mmCIF file of C-alpha atoms and ligand atoms in Angstrom:
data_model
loop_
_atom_site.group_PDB
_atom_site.id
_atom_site.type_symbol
_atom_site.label_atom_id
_atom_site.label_comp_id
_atom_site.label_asym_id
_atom_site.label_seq_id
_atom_site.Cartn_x
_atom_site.Cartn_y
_atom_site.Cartn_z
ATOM 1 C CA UNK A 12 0.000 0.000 0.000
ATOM 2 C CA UNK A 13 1.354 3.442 -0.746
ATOM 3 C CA UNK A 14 0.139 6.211 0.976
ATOM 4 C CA UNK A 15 0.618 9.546 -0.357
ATOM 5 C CA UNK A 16 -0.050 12.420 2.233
ATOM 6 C CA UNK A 17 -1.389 15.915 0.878
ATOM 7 C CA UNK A 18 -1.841 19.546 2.603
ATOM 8 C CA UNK A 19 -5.159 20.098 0.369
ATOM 9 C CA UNK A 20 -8.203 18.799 -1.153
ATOM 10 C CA UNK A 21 -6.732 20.382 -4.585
ATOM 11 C CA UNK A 22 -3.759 18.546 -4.322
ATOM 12 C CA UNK A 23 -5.066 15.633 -3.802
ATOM 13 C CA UNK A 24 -7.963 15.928 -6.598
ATOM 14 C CA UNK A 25 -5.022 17.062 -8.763
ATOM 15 C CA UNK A 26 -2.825 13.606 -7.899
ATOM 16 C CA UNK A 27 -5.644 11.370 -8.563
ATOM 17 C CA UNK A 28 -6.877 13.113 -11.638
ATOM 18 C CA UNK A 29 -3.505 12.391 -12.668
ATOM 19 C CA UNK A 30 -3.092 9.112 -11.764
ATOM 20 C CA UNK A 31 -6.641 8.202 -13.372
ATOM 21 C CA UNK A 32 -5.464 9.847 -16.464
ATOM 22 C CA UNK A 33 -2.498 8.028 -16.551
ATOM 23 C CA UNK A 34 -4.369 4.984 -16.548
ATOM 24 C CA UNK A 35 -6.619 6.129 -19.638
ATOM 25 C CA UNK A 36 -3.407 7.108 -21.701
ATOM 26 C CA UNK A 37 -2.085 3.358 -20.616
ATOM 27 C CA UNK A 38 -4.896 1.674 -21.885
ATOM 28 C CA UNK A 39 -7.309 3.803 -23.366
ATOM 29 C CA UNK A 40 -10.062 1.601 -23.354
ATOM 30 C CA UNK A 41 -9.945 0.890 -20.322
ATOM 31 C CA UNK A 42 -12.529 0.228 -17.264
ATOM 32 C CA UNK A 43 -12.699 2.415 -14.910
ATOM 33 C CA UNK A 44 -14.835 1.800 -11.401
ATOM 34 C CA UNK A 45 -15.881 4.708 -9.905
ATOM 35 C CA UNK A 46 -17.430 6.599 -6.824
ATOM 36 C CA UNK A 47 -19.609 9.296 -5.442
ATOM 37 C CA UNK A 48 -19.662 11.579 -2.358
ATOM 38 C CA UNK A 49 -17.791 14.564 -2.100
ATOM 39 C CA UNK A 50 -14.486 13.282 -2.002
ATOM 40 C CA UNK A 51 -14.005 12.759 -5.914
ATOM 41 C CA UNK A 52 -16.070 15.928 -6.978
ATOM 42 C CA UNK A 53 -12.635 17.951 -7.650
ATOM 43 C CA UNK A 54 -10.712 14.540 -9.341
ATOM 44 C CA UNK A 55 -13.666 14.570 -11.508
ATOM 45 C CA UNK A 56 -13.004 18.633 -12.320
ATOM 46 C CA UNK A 57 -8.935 17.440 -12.976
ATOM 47 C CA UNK A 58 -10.813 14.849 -15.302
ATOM 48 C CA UNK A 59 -12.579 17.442 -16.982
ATOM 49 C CA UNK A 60 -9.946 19.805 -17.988
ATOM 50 C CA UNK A 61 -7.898 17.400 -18.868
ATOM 51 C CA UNK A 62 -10.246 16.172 -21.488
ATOM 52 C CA UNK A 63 -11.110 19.715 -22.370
ATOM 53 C CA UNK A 64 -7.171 20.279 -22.806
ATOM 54 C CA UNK A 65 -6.993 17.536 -25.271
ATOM 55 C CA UNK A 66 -5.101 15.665 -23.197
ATOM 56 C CA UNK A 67 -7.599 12.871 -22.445
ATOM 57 C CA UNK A 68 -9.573 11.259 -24.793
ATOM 58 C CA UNK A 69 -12.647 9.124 -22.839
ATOM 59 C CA UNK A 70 -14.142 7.592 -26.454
ATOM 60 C CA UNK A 71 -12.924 4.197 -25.535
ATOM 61 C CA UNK A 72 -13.338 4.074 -21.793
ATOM 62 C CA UNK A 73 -15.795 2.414 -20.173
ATOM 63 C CA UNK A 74 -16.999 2.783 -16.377
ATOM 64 C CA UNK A 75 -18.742 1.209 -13.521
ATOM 65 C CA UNK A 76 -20.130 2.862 -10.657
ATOM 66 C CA UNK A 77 -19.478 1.502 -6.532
ATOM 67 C CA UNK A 78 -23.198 2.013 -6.123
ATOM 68 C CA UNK A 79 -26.678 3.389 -6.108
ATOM 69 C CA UNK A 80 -29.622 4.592 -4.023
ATOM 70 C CA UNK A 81 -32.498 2.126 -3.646
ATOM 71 C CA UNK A 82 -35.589 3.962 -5.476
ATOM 72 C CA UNK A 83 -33.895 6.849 -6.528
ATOM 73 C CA UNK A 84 -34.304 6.984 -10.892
ATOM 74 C CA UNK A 85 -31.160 7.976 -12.586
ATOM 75 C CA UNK A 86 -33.316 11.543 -13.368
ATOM 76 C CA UNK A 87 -33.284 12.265 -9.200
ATOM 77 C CA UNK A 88 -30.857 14.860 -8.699
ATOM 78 C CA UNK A 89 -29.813 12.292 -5.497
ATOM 79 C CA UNK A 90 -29.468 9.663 -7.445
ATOM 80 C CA UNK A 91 -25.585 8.601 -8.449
ATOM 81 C CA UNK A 92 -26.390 8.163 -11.988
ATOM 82 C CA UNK A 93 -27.489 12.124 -11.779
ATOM 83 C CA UNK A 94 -24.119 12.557 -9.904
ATOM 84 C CA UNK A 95 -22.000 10.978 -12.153
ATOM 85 C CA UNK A 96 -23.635 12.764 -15.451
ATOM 86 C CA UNK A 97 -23.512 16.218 -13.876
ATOM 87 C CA UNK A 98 -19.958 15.560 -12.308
ATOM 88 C CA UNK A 99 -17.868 14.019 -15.111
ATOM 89 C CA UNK A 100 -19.710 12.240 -17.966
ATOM 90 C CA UNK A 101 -21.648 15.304 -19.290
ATOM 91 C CA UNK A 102 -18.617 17.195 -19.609
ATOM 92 C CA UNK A 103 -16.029 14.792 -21.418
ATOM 93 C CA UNK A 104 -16.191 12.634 -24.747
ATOM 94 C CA UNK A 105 -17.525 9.488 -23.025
ATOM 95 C CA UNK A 106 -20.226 7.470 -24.906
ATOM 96 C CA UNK A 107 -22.922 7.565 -22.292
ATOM 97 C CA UNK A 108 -23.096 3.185 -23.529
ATOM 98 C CA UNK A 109 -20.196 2.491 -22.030
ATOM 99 C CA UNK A 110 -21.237 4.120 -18.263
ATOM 100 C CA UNK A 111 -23.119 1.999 -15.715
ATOM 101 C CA UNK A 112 -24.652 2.622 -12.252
ATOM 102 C CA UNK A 113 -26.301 -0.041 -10.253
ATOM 103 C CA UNK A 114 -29.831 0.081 -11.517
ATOM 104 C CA UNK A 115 -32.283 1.131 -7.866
ATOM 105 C CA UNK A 116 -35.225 0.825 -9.470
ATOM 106 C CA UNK A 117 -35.589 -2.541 -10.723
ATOM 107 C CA UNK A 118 -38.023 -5.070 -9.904
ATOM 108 C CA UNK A 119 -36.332 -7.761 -8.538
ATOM 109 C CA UNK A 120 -33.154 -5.816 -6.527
ATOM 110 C CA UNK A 121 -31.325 -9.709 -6.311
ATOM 111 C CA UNK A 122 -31.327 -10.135 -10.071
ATOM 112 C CA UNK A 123 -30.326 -6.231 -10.652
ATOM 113 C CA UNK A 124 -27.072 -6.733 -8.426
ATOM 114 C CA UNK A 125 -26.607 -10.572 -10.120
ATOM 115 C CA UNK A 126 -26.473 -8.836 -13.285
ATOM 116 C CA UNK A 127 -23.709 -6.246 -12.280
ATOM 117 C CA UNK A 128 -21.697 -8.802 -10.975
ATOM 118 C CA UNK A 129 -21.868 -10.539 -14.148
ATOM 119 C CA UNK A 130 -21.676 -7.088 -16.122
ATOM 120 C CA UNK A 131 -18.383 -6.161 -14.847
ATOM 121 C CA UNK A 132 -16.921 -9.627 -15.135
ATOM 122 C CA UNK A 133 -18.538 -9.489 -18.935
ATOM 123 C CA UNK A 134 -16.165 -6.172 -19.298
ATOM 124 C CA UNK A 135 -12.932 -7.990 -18.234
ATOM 125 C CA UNK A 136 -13.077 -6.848 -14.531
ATOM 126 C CA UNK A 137 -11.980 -2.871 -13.361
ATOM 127 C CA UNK A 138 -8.415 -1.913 -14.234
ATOM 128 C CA UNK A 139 -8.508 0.913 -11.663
ATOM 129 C CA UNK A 140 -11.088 1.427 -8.847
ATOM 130 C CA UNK A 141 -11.333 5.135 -7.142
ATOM 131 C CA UNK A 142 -12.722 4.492 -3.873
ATOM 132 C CA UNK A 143 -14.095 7.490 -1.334
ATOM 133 C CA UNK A 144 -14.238 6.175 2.547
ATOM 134 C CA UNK A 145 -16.939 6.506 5.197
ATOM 135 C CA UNK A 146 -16.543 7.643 8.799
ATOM 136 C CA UNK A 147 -17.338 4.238 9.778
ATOM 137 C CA UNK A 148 -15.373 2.785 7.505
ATOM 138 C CA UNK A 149 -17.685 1.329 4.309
ATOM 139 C CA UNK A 150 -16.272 1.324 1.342
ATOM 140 C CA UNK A 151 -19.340 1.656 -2.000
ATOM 141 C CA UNK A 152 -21.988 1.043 0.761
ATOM 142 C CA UNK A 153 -20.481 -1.663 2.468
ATOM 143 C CA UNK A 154 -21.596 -1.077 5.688
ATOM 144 C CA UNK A 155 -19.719 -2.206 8.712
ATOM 145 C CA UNK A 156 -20.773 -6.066 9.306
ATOM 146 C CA UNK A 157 -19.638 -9.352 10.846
ATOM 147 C CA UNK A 158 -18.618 -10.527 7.150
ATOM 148 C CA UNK A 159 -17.419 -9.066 4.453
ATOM 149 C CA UNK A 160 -19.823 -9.463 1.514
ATOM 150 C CA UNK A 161 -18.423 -10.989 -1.852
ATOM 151 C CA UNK A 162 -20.483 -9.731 -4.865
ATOM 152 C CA UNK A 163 -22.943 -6.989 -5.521
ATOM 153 C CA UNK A 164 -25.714 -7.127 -3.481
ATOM 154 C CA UNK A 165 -28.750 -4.841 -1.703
ATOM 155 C CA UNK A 166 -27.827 -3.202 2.169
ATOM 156 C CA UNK A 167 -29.586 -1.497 4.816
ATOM 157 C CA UNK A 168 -27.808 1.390 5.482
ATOM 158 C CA UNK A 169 -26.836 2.173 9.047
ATOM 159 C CA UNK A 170 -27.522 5.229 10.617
ATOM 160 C CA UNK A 171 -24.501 7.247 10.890
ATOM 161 C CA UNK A 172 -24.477 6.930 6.925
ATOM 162 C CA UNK A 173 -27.923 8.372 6.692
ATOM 163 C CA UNK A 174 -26.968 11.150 8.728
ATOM 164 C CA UNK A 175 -23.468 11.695 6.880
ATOM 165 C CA UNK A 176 -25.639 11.792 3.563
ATOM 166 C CA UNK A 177 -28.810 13.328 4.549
ATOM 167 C CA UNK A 178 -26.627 16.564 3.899
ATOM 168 C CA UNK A 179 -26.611 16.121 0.303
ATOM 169 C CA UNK A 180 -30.646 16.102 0.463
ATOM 170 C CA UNK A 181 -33.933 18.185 1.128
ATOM 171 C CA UNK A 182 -34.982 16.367 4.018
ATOM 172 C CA UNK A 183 -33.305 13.285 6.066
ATOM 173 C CA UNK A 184 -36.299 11.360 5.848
ATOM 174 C CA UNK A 185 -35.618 11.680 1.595
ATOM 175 C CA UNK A 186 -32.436 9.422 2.376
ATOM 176 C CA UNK A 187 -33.033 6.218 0.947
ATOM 177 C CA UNK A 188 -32.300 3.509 3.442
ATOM 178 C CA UNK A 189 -31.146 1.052 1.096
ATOM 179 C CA UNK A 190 -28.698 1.103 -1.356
ATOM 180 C CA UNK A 191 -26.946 -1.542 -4.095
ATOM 181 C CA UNK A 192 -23.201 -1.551 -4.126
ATOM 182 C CA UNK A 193 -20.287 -3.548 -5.606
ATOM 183 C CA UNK A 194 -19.366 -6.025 -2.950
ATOM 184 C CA UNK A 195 -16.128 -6.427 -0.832
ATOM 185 C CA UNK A 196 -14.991 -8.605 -3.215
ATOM 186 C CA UNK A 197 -15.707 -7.323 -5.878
ATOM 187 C CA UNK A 198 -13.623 -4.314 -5.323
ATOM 188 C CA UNK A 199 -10.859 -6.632 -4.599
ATOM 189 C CA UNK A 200 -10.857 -8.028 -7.882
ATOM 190 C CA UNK A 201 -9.715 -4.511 -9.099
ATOM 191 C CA UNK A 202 -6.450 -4.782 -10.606
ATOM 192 C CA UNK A 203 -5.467 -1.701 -9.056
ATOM 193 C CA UNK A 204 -7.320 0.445 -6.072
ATOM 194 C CA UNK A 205 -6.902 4.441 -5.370
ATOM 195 C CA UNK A 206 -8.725 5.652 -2.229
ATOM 196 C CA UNK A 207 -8.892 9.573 -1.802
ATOM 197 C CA UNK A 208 -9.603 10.853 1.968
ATOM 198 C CA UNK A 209 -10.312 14.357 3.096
ATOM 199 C CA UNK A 210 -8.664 15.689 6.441
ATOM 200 C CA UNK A 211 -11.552 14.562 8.215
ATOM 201 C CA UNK A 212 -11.195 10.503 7.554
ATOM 202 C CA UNK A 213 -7.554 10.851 9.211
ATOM 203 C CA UNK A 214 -8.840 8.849 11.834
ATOM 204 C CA UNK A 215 -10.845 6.247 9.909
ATOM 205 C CA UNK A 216 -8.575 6.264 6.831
ATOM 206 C CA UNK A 217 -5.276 4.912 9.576
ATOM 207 C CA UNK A 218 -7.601 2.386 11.628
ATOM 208 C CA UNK A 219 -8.217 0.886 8.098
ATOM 209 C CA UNK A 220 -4.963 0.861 6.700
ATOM 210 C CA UNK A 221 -3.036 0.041 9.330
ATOM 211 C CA UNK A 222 -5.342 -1.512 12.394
ATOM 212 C CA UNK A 223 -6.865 -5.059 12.862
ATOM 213 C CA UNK A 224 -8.563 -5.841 8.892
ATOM 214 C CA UNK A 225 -11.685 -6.806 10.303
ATOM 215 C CA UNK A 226 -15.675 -6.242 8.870
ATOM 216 C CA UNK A 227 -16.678 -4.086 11.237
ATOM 217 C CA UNK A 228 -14.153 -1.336 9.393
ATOM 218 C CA UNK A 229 -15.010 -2.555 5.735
ATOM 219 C CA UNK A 230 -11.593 -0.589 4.120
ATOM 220 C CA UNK A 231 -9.463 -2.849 6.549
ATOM 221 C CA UNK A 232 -9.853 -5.501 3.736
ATOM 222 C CA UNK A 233 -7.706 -3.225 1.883
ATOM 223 C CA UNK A 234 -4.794 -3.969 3.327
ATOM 224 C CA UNK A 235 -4.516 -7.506 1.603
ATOM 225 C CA UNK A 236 -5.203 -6.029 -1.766
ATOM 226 C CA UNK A 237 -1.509 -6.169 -4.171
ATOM 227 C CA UNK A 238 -2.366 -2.793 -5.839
ATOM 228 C CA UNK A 239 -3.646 0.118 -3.692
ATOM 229 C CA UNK A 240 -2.967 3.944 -3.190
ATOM 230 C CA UNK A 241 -4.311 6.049 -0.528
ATOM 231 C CA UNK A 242 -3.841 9.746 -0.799
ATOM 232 C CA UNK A 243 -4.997 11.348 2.129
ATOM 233 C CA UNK A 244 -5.533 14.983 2.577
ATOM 234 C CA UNK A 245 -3.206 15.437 6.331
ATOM 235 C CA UNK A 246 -4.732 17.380 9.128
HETATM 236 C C1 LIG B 9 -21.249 7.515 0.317
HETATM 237 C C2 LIG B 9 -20.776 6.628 -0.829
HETATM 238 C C3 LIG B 9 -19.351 6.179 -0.649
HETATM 239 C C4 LIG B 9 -18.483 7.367 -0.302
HETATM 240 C C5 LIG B 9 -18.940 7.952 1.011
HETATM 241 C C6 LIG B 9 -18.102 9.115 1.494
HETATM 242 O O1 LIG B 9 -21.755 6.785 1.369
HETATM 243 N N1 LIG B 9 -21.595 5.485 -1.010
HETATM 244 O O2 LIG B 9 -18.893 5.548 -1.836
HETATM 245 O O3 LIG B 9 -17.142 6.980 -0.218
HETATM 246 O O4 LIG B 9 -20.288 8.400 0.829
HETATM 247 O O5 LIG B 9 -18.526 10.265 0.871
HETATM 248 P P1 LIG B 9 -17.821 11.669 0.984
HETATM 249 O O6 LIG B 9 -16.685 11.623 0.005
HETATM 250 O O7 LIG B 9 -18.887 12.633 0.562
HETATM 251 O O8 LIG B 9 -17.382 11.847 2.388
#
């Protein structure tokens, strides 16, 4: 694991822009998984002008999202299909085809996250996954749990998550309480894993990488993956 300390959020959406550019100019057609929150907002931006620039060239890339809101339509502006299109894949020369979210909508949840699964294995697995970190620890929405789950699959999310998120909404009681999300493993099955912390996940962001890898802090697992980069914005 490397972990690359920062003094500010620009730096480090600046260092991971980079580093997920370098990965498009390595293999442009590459798959990229990717995450939400407020974390990647300014890697996204880096993204963005580096497209604008000429520099990047998305025509061949193709992406998976961590996870979605249970009930929340792509068209909700809380939805992370909405967050992803407003954030990054409006703005550069991605063909929206080659872009998936979890679907939260769909009938039968269980068959929605089977299909994923099998949708991201279909695409040759994720070269490069960006990862954001909760307070408690989750990772996508893996919640903090006495296992850690292996494929995609529906979660009740826990409180403190509610709270964190109800920020981003109207009203709490507009936070979904469920949510799809890649599972533990598959985020492990990423050939390569970059997770980006702000100042305040110091705490969280150490216990994980370098405490007891248990599921009760989901990004513990991390430690036993061969590829991963933390950058980490210091306090
Ligand atoms: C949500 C997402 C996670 C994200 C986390 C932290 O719960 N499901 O993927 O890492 O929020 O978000 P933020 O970067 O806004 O702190």
């Amino acid at each position: 694991m490397r972990m690359i300390k920062v003094k500010t959020y620009e730096e480090m959406s600046l260092l991971a822009g980079n580093i997920i550019g370098a990965q498009i100019l390595l293999k442009p057609d590459c798959v990229l998984g990717l995450a939400t929150g407020s974390s990647p907002i300014g890697t996204y931006k880096v993204l963005v002008e580096n497209c604008e620039k000429g520099i990047l060239n998305f025509s061949k890339v193709k992406t998976v999202n961590l996870d979605e809101y249970c009930g929340l339509p792509g068209d909700n502006v809380n939805s992370y299909r909405y967050f992803m299109n407003d954030n990054l894949f409006d703005h550069v020369n991605i063909d929206k085809v080659n872009t998936h979210v979890p679907g939260g909508v769909a009938d039968d949840m269980d068959a929605e996250a089977k299909a994923y699964e099998a949708l991201i294995d279909s695409m040759g697995g994720i070269d490069l996954q960006l990862l954001g970190i909760g307070h408690n620890g989750h990772i996508g929405f893996n919640e903090p749990t006495t296992h850690f789950p292996k494929e995609v699959h529906t979660v009740q999310l826990t409180e403190s998550t509610i709270n964190a998120n109800s920020r981003l909404f109207e009203r709490r009681e507009d936070v979904p309480t469920q949510a799809i999300t890649m599972g533990i493993g598959t985020i492990m099955k990423a050939e390569r894993v970059l997770l980006i912390a702000g100042a305040d996940k110091t705490e969280i962001v150490m216990k994980a990488m370098y405490g007891e890898i248990t599921p009760e802090v989901p990004a513990s697992i991390l430690q036993l993956h061969k590829d991963v980069t933390v950058i980490l914005v210091e306090e």
